[in-house]
PDB file of C-alpha atoms in Angstrom:
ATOM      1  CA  UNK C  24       0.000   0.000   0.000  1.00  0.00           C
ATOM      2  CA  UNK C  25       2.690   2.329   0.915  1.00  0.00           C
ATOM      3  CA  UNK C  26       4.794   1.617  -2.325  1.00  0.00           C
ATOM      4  CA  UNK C  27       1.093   2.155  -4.423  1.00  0.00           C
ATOM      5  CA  UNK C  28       0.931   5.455  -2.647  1.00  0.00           C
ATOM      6  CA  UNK C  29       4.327   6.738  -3.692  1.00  0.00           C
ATOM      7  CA  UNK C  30       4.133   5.220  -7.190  1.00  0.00           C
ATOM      8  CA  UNK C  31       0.853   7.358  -7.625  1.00  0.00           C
ATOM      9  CA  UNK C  32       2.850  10.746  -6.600  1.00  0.00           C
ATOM     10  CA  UNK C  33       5.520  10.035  -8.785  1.00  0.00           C
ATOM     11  CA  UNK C  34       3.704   9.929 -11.487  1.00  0.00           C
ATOM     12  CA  UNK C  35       1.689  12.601 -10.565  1.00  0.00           C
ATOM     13  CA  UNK C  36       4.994  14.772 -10.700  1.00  0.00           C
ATOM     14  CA  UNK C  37       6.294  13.435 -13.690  1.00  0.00           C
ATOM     15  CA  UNK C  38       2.857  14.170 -15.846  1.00  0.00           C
ATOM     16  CA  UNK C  39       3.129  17.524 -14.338  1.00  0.00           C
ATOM     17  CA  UNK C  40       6.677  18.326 -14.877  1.00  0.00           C
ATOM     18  CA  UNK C  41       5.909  17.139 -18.857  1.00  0.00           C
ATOM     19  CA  UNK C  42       2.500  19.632 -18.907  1.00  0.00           C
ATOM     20  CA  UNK C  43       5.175  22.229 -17.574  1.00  0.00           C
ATOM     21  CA  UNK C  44       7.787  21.710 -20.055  1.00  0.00           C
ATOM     22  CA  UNK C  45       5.081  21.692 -22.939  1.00  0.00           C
ATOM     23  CA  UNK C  46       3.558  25.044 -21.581  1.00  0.00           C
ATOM     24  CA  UNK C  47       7.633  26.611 -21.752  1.00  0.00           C
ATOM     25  CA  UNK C  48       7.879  25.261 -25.470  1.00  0.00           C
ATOM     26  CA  UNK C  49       4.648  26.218 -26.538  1.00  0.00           C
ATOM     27  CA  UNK C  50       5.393  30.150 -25.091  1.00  0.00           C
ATOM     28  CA  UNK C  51       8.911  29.690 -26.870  1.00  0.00           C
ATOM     29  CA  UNK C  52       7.486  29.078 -30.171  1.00  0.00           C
ATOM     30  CA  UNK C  53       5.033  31.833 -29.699  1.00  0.00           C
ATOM     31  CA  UNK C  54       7.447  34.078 -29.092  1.00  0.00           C
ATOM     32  CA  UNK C  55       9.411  32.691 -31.679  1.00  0.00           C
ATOM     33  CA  UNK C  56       6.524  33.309 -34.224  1.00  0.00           C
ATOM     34  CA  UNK C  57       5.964  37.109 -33.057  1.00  0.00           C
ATOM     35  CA  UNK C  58       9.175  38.526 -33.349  1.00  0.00           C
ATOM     36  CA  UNK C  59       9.287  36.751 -36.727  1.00  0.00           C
ATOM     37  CA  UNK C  60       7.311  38.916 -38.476  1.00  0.00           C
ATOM     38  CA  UNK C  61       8.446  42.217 -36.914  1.00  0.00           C
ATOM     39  CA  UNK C  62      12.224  41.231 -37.717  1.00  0.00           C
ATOM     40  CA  UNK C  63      10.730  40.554 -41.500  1.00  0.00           C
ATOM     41  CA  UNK C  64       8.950  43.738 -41.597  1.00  0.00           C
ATOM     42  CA  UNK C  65      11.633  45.860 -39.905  1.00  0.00           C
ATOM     43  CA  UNK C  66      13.869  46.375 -42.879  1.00  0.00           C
ATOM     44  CA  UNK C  67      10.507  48.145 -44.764  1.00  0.00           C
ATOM     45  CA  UNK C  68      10.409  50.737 -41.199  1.00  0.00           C
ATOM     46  CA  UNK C  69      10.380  53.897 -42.597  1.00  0.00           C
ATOM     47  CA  UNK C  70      13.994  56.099 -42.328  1.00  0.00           C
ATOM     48  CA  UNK C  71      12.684  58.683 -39.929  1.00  0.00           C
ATOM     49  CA  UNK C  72       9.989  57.954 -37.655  1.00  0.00           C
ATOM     50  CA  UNK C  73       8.391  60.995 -35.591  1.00  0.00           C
ATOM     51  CA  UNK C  74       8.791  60.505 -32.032  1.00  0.00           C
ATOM     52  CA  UNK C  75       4.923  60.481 -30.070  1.00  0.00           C
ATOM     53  CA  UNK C  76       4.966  61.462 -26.234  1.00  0.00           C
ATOM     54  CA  UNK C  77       4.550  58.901 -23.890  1.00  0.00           C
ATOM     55  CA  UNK C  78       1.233  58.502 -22.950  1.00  0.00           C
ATOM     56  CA  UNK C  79      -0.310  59.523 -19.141  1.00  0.00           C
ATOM     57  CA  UNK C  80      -0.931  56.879 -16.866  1.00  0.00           C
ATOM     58  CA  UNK C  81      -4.724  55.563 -17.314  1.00  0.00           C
ATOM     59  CA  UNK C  82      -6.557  56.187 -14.273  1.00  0.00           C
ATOM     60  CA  UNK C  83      -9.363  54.083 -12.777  1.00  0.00           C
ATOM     61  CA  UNK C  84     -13.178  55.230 -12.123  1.00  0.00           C
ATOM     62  CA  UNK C  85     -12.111  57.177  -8.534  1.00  0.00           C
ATOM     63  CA  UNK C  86      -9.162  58.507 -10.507  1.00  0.00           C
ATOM     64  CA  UNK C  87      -6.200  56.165  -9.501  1.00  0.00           C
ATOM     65  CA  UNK C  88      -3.151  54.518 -11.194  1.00  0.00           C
ATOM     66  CA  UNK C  89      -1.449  51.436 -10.204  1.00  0.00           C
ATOM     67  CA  UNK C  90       1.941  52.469  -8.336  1.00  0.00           C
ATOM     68  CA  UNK C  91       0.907  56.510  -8.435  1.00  0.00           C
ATOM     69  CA  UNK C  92       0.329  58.147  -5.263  1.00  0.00           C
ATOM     70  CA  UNK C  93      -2.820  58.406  -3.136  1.00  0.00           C
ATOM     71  CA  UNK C  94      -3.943  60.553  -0.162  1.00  0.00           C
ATOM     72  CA  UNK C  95      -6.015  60.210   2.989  1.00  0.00           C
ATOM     73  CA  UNK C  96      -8.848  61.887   1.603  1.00  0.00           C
ATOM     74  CA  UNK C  97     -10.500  64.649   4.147  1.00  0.00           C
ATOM     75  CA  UNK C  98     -14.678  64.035   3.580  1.00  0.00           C
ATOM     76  CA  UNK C  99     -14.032  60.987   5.766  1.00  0.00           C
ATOM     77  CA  UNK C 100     -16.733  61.184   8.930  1.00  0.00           C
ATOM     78  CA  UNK C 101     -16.288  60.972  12.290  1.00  0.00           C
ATOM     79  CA  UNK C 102     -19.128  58.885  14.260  1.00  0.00           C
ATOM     80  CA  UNK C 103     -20.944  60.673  17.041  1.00  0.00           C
ATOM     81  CA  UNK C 104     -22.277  58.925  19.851  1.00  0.00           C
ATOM     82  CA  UNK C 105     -25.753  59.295  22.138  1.00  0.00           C
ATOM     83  CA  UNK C 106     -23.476  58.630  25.277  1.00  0.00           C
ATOM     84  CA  UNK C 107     -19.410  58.413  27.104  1.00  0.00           C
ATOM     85  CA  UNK C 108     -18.924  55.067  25.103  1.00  0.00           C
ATOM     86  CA  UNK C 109     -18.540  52.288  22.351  1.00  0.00           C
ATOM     87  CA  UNK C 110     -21.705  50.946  23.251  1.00  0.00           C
ATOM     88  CA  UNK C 111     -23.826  53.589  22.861  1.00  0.00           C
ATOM     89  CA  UNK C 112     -25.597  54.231  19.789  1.00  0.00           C
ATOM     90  CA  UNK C 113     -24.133  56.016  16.786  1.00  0.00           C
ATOM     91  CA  UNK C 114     -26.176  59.178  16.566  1.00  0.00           C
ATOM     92  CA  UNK C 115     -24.715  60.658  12.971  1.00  0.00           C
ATOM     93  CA  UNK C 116     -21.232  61.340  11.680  1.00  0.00           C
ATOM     94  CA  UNK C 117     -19.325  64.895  11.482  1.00  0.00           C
ATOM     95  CA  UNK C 118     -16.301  66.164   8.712  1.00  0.00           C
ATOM     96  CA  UNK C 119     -13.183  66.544   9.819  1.00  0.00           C
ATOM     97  CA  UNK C 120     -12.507  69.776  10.373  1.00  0.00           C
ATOM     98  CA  UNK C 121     -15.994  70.930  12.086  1.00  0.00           C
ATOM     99  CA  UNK C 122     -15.989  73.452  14.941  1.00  0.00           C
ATOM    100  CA  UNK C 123     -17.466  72.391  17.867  1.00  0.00           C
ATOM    101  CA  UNK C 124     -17.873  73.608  22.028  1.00  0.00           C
ATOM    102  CA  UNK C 125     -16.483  71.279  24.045  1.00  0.00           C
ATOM    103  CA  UNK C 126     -18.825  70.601  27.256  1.00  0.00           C
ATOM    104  CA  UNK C 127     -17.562  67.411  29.117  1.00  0.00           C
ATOM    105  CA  UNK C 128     -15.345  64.720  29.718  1.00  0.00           C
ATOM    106  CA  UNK C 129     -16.375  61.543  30.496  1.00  0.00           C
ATOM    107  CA  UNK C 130     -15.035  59.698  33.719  1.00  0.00           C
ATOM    108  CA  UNK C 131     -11.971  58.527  32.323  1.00  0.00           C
ATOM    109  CA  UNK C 132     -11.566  61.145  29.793  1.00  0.00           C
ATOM    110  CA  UNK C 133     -11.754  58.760  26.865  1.00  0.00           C
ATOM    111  CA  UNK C 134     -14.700  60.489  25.408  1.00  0.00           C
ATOM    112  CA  UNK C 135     -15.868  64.382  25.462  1.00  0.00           C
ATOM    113  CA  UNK C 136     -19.383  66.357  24.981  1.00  0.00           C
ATOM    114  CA  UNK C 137     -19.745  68.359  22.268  1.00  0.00           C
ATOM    115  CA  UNK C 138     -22.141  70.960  20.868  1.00  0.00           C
ATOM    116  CA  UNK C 139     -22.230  72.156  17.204  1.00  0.00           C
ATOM    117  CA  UNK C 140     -23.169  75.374  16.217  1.00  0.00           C
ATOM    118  CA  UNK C 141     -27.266  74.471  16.046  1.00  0.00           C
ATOM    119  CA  UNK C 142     -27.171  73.498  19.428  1.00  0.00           C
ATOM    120  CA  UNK C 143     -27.080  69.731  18.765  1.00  0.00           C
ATOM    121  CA  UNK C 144     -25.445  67.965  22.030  1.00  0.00           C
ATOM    122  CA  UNK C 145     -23.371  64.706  21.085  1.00  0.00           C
ATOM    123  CA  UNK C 146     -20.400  62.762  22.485  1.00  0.00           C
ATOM    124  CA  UNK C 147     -16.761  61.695  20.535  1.00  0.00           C
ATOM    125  CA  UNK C 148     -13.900  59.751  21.056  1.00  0.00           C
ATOM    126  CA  UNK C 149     -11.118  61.977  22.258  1.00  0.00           C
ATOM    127  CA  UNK C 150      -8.471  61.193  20.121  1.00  0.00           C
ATOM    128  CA  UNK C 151     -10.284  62.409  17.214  1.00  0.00           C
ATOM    129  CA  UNK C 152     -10.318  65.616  17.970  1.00  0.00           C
ATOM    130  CA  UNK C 153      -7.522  68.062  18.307  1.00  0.00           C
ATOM    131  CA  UNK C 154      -7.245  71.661  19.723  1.00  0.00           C
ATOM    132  CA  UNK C 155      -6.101  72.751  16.314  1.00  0.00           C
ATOM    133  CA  UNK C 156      -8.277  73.682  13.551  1.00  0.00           C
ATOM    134  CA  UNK C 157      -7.644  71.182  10.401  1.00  0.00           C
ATOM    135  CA  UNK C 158      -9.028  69.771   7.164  1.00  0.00           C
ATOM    136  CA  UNK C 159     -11.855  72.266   4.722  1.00  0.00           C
ATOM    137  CA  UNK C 160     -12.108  75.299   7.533  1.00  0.00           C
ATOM    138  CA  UNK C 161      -8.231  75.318   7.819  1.00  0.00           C
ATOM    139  CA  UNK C 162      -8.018  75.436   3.969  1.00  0.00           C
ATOM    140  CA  UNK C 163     -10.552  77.842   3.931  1.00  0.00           C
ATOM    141  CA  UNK C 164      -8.607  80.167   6.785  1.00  0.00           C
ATOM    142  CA  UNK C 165      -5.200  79.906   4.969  1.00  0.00           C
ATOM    143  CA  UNK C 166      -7.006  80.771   1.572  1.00  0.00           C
ATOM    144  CA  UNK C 167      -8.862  83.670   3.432  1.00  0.00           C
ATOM    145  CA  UNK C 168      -4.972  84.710   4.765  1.00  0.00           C
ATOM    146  CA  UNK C 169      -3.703  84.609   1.439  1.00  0.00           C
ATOM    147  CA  UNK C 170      -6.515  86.810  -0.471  1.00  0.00           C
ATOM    148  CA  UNK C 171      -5.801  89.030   1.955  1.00  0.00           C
ATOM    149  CA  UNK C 172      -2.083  89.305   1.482  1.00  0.00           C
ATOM    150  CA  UNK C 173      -2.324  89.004  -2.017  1.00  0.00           C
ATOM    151  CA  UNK C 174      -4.984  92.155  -1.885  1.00  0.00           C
ATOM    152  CA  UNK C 175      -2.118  93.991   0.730  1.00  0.00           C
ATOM    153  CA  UNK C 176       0.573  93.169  -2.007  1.00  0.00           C
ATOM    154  CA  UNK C 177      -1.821  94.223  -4.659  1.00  0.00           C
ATOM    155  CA  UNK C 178      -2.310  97.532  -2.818  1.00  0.00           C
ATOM    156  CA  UNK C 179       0.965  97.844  -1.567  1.00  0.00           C
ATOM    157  CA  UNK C 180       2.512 100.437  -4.107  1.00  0.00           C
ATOM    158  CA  UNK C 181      -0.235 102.869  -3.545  1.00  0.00           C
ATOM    159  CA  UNK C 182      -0.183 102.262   0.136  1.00  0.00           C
ATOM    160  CA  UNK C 183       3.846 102.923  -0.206  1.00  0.00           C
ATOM    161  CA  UNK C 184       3.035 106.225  -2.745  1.00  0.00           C
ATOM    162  CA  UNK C 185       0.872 107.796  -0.234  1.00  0.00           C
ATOM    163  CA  UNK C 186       3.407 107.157   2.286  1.00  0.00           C
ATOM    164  CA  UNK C 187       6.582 108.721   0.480  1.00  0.00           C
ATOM    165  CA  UNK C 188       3.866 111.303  -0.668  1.00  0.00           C
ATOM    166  CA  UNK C 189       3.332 111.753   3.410  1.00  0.00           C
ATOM    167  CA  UNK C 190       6.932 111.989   4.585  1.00  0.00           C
ATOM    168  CA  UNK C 191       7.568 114.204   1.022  1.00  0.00           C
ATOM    169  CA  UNK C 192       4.975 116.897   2.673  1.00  0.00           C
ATOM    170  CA  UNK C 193       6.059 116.504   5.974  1.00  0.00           C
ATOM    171  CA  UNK C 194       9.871 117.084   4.971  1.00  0.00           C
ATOM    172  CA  UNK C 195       8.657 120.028   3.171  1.00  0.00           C
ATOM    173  CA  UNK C 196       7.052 121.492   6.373  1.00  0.00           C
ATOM    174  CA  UNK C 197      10.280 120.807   8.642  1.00  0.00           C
ATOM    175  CA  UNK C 198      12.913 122.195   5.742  1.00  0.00           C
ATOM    176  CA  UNK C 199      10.531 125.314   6.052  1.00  0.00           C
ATOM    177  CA  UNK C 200      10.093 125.351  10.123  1.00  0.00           C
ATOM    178  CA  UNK C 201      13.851 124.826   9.382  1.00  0.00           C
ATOM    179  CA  UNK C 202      13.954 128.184   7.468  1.00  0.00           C
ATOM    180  CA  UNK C 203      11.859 130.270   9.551  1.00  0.00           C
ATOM    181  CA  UNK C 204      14.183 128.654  12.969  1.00  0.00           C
ATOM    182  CA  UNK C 205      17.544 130.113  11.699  1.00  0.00           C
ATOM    183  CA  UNK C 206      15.542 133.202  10.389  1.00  0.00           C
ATOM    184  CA  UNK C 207      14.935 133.948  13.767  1.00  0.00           C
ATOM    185  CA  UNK C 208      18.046 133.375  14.979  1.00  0.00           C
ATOM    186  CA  UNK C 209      20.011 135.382  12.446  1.00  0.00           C
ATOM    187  CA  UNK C 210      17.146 138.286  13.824  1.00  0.00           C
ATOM    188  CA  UNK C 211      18.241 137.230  17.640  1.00  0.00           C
ATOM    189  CA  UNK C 212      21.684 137.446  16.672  1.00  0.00           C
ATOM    190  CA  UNK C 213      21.475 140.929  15.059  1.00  0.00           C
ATOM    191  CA  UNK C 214      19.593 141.858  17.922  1.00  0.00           C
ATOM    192  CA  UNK C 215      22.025 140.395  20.379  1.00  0.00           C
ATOM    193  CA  UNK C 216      24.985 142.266  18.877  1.00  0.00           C
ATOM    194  CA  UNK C 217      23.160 145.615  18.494  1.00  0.00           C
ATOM    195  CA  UNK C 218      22.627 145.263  22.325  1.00  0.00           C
ATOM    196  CA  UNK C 219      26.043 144.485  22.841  1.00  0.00           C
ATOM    197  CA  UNK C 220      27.419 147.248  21.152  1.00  0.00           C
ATOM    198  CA  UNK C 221      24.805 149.449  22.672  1.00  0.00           C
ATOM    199  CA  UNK C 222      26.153 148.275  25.810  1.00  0.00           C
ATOM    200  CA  UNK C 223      29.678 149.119  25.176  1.00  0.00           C
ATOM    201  CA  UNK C 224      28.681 152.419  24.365  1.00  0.00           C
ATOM    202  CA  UNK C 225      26.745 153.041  27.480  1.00  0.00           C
ATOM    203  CA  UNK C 226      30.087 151.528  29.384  1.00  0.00           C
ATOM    204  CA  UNK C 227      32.287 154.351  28.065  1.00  0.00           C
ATOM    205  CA  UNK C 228      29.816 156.777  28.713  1.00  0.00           C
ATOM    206  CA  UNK C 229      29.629 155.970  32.066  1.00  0.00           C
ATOM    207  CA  UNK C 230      33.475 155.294  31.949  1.00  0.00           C
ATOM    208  CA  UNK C 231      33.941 159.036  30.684  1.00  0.00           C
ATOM    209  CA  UNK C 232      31.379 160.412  33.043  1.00  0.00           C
ATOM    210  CA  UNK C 233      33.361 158.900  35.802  1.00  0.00           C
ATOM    211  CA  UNK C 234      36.419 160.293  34.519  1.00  0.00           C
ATOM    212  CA  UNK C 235      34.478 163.666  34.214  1.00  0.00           C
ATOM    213  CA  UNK C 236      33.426 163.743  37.443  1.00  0.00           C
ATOM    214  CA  UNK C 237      36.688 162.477  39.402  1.00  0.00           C
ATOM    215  CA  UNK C 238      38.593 165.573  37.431  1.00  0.00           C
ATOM    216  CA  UNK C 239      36.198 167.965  38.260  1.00  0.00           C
ATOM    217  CA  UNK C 240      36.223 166.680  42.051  1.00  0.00           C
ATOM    218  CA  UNK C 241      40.332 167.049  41.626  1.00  0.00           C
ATOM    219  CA  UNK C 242      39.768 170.287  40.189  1.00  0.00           C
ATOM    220  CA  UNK C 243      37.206 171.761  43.037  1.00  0.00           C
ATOM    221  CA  UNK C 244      39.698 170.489  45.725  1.00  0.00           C
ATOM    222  CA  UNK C 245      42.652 171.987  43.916  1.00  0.00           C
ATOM    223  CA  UNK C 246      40.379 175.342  43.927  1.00  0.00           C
ATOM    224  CA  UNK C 247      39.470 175.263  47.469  1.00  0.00           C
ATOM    225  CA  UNK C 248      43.052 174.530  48.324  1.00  0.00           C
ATOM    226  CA  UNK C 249      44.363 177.317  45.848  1.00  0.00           C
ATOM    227  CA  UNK C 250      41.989 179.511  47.752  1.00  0.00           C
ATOM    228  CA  UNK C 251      42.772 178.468  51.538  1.00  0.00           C
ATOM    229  CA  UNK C 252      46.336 178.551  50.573  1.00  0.00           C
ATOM    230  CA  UNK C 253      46.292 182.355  49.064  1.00  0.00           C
ATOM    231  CA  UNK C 254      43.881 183.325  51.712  1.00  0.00           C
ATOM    232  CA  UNK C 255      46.368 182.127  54.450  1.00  0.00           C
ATOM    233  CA  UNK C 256      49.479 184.490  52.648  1.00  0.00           C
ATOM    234  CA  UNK C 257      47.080 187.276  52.774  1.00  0.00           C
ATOM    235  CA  UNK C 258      46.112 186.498  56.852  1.00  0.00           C
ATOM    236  CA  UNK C 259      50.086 186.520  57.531  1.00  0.00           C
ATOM    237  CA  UNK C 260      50.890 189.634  55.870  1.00  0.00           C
ATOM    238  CA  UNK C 261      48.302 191.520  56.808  1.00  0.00           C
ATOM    239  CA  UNK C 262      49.300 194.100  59.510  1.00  0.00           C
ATOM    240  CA  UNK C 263      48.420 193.395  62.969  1.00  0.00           C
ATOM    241  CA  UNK C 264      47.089 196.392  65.129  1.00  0.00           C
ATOM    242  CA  UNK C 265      48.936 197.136  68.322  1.00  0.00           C
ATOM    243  CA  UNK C 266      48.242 197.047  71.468  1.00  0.00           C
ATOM    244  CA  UNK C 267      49.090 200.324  72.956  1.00  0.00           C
ATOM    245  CA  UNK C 268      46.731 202.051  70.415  1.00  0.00           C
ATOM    246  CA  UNK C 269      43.977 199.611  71.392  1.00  0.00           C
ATOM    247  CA  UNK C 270      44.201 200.592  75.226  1.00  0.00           C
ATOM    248  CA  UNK C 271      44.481 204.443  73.819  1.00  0.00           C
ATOM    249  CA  UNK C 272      41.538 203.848  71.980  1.00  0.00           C
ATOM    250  CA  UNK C 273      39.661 203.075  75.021  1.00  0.00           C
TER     251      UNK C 273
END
């Protein structure tokens, strides 16, 4: 029984090595018989042929190519739950990306309360959510972000004219405040020098008016001493009466 056995799987093997074999020679011979013709009808290729762009990749009903690249798409839904749990019922779904109040955690913080923006009360899974906002209403902020600083770049020039424009007037106002300051101070200098000389004038007035007056001070003493001096000469030699006439007299 045991030699029937392994006389039945050898010959089991050997009809299927022969099948093989014939299946190799049959491909052979086709092959054989299609590059037959094309080395026959290669010598009637025209000289020049005009090169044709490789065609695209053909993509599939949802718009995919074998070995091109695909994304995680972000429409999926998020399941929303009546209560803190996986076996409470599924209430609906939300998009990623949806803005929602966060009410409550659950006991062990594995699950929160939400509200949307109608009011609707609902519960999640923690993990999927995040603090940050993400998916459509991200895209939407960051396209919001750039119109806006494509409209500030847009406007920029004109924004920049009025500015230079701006400064241009306001330089214009200082060069003349400028003007009028030394103005002025050419008049306070003129003014301070016309004092200045007025004041040595009224110095050597006074100066001379001293001298005036010490002189004629100098002059009244030399009188009075002129005077004392010639009336003394005239006091000595003046004669003196004498006495012996005076008694005769009375």
């Amino acid at each position: 029984m045991y030699r029937l056995i392994i006389s039945l799987l050898m010959l089991c093997l050997c009809s299927t090595g022969v099948q093989a074999a014939g299946d190799e020679a049959s491909t052979a011979a086709a092959a054989q018989t299609a590059a037959a013709p094309a080395d026959t009808a290669s010598p009637a290729a025209p000289a020049e042929s005009v090169p044709q762009e490789p065609a695209g990749p053909e993509l599939d009903e949802n718009g995919f190519y074998i070995g091109g690249p695909v994304y995680v798409s972000d429409k999926n839904q998020v399941w929303t739950r009546s209560g803190p749990g996986t076996n409470y019922r599924i209430t609906g779904s939300r998009p990623i990306g949806e803005k929602m109040t966060l009410l409550a955690y659950s006991r062990d913080r594995s699950f929160v309360q939400l509200q949307d923006a109608e009011g609707n009360t609902f519960w999640m899974g923690t993990k999927t959510l995040q603090a940050q906002s993400c998916g459509q209403p991200r895209e939407q902020e960051l396209l919001e972000h750039i119109a806006k600083l494509e409209h500030e770049l847009a406007t920029y020039d004109t924004k920049l004219s009025r500015q230079v424009q701006s400064l241009t007037q306001k330089n214009a106002r200082l060069e003349k405040e400028n003007e009028g300051m030394k103005t002025s101070m050419a008049q306070k200098d003129s003014t301070i020098e016309e004092l200045d000389e007025l004041r040595r004038d009224y110095e050597d007035r006074l100066q001379t008016k001293e001298l005036d007056m010490q002189m004629r001070w100098w002059m009244q003493g030399a009188a009075i001493a002129f005077c004392g001096a010639v009336a003394g000469i005239i006091f000595i030699y003046l004669p003196r009466p004498n006495r012996k006439s005076k008694r005769e007299r009375f």
